[in-house]
Tab-separated table of C-alpha atoms in Angstrom:
chain	number	residue	atom	x	y	z
D	52	MET	CA	6.189	-7.065	11.482
D	53	PHE	CA	5.068	-8.934	8.354
D	54	HIS	CA	1.373	-9.039	9.102
D	55	LEU	CA	1.046	-5.247	9.100
D	56	THR	CA	1.376	-5.122	5.381
D	57	ARG	CA	-1.760	-7.089	4.871
D	58	ARG	CA	-3.688	-4.646	7.075
D	59	PHE	CA	-2.114	-1.709	5.165
D	60	HIS	CA	-3.056	-3.308	1.802
D	61	SER	CA	-6.640	-3.749	2.970
D	62	ALA	CA	-6.825	-0.061	3.875
D	63	LEU	CA	-5.685	1.236	0.443
D	64	PRO	CA	-9.035	0.898	-1.282
D	65	LEU	CA	-10.769	2.801	1.517
D	66	ALA	CA	-8.188	5.583	1.245
D	67	TRP	CA	-8.700	5.709	-2.450
D	68	LEU	CA	-12.426	5.784	-2.034
D	69	VAL	CA	-12.112	8.716	0.321
D	70	SER	CA	-9.790	10.536	-2.101
D	71	GLY	CA	-12.458	10.111	-4.804
D	72	VAL	CA	-15.174	11.432	-2.417
D	73	LEU	CA	-12.908	14.429	-1.719
D	74	ASP	CA	-12.161	14.680	-5.402
D	75	SER	CA	-8.479	15.019	-4.803
D	76	LEU	CA	-5.937	13.499	-7.219
D	77	ILE	CA	-3.095	14.213	-4.921
D	78	LEU	CA	-4.626	11.987	-2.236
D	79	LEU	CA	-4.909	9.306	-4.846
D	80	ALA	CA	-1.095	8.725	-4.978
D	81	LEU	CA	-0.411	9.425	-1.288
D	82	PRO	CA	-1.418	6.029	0.280
D	83	ALA	CA	0.689	4.025	-2.289
D	84	LEU	CA	3.695	6.348	-1.740
D	85	VAL	CA	3.513	6.047	1.976
D	86	MET	CA	3.132	2.166	1.590
D	87	LEU	CA	6.123	2.095	-0.708
D	88	ALA	CA	8.267	4.141	1.754
D	89	TYR	CA	7.312	1.747	4.521
D	90	LEU	CA	8.254	-1.279	2.399
D	91	LEU	CA	11.608	0.159	1.566
D	92	ARG	CA	12.364	0.906	5.148
D	93	ARG	CA	11.347	-2.583	6.229
D	94	HIS	CA	13.506	-4.060	3.528
D	95	GLN	CA	16.501	-2.042	4.747
D	96	ARG	CA	15.795	-3.208	8.292
D	97	ILE	CA	15.654	-6.874	7.275
D	98	VAL	CA	18.819	-6.517	5.298
D	99	GLY	CA	20.431	-4.831	8.267
D	100	LEU	CA	19.577	-7.838	10.484
D	101	VAL	CA	21.298	-10.356	8.165
D	102	GLY	CA	23.953	-12.083	10.235
D	103	THR	CA	22.337	-11.123	13.615
D	104	ALA	CA	18.922	-12.556	13.514
D	105	SER	CA	18.429	-16.295	12.782
D	106	TRP	CA	15.515	-15.705	10.370
D	107	ALA	CA	17.026	-12.875	8.333
D	108	SER	CA	18.735	-13.546	5.120
D	109	ILE	CA	19.063	-11.733	1.809
D	110	GLY	CA	16.849	-14.331	0.063
D	111	PHE	CA	14.169	-13.763	2.725
D	112	ALA	CA	14.423	-10.048	2.385
D	113	ARG	CA	14.093	-10.282	-1.375
D	114	HIS	CA	11.145	-12.646	-1.152
D	115	VAL	CA	9.236	-10.414	1.227
D	116	MET	CA	9.970	-7.245	-0.780
D	117	VAL	CA	8.926	-8.803	-4.096
D	118	ASP	CA	5.830	-10.268	-2.675
D	119	ASP	CA	4.746	-7.038	-1.126
D	120	LEU	CA	5.682	-4.981	-4.232
D	121	VAL	CA	3.547	-7.246	-6.477
D	122	ARG	CA	0.691	-6.873	-4.065
D	123	LEU	CA	1.049	-3.153	-3.922
D	124	GLY	CA	1.339	-2.959	-7.712
D	125	SER	CA	-1.762	-4.943	-8.161
D	126	TRP	CA	-3.733	-2.725	-5.738
D	127	THR	CA	-2.455	0.296	-7.384
D	128	VAL	CA	-3.681	-0.840	-10.750
D	129	LEU	CA	-7.153	-0.842	-9.316
D	130	SER	CA	-6.899	2.493	-7.614
D	131	PRO	CA	-8.371	4.634	-10.529
D	132	LEU	CA	-11.458	2.483	-10.520
D	133	VAL	CA	-11.936	2.947	-6.734
D	134	PHE	CA	-11.240	6.572	-7.041
D	135	LEU	CA	-13.954	6.950	-9.804
D	136	VAL	CA	-16.488	5.110	-7.595
D	137	GLY	CA	-15.763	7.577	-4.822
D	138	ARG	CA	-16.101	10.419	-7.239
D	139	GLN	CA	-19.496	9.117	-8.351
D	140	LEU	CA	-20.562	8.870	-4.696
D	141	ARG	CA	-19.472	12.503	-4.260
D	142	LEU	CA	-21.675	13.495	-7.304
D	143	LEU	CA	-24.616	11.576	-5.920
D	144	LEU	CA	-24.266	13.155	-2.516
D	145	ILE	CA	-23.877	16.685	-3.843
D	146	GLY	CA	-26.235	16.363	-6.582
D	147	SER	CA	-24.411	18.373	-9.301
């Protein structure tokens, strides 16, 4: 459950590059919003397991959420740069 977010985070730059190649600003925000929705849902699930699962606690849930939000925020700061690289690739491929 917790190792999926690293895979999702590694796919974000590729999604932003594709959105730059497609020249779509709406697709620029979509991967981060989907990832945020997943993180919120996972946080609710962990908090819901507090008291029933031996590893679940409020502190653990906060730690996981803050760690993932910081990672998502740092990747999102880089998203315009990756988008611009994709847009430049589009211009090179199209030639206009």
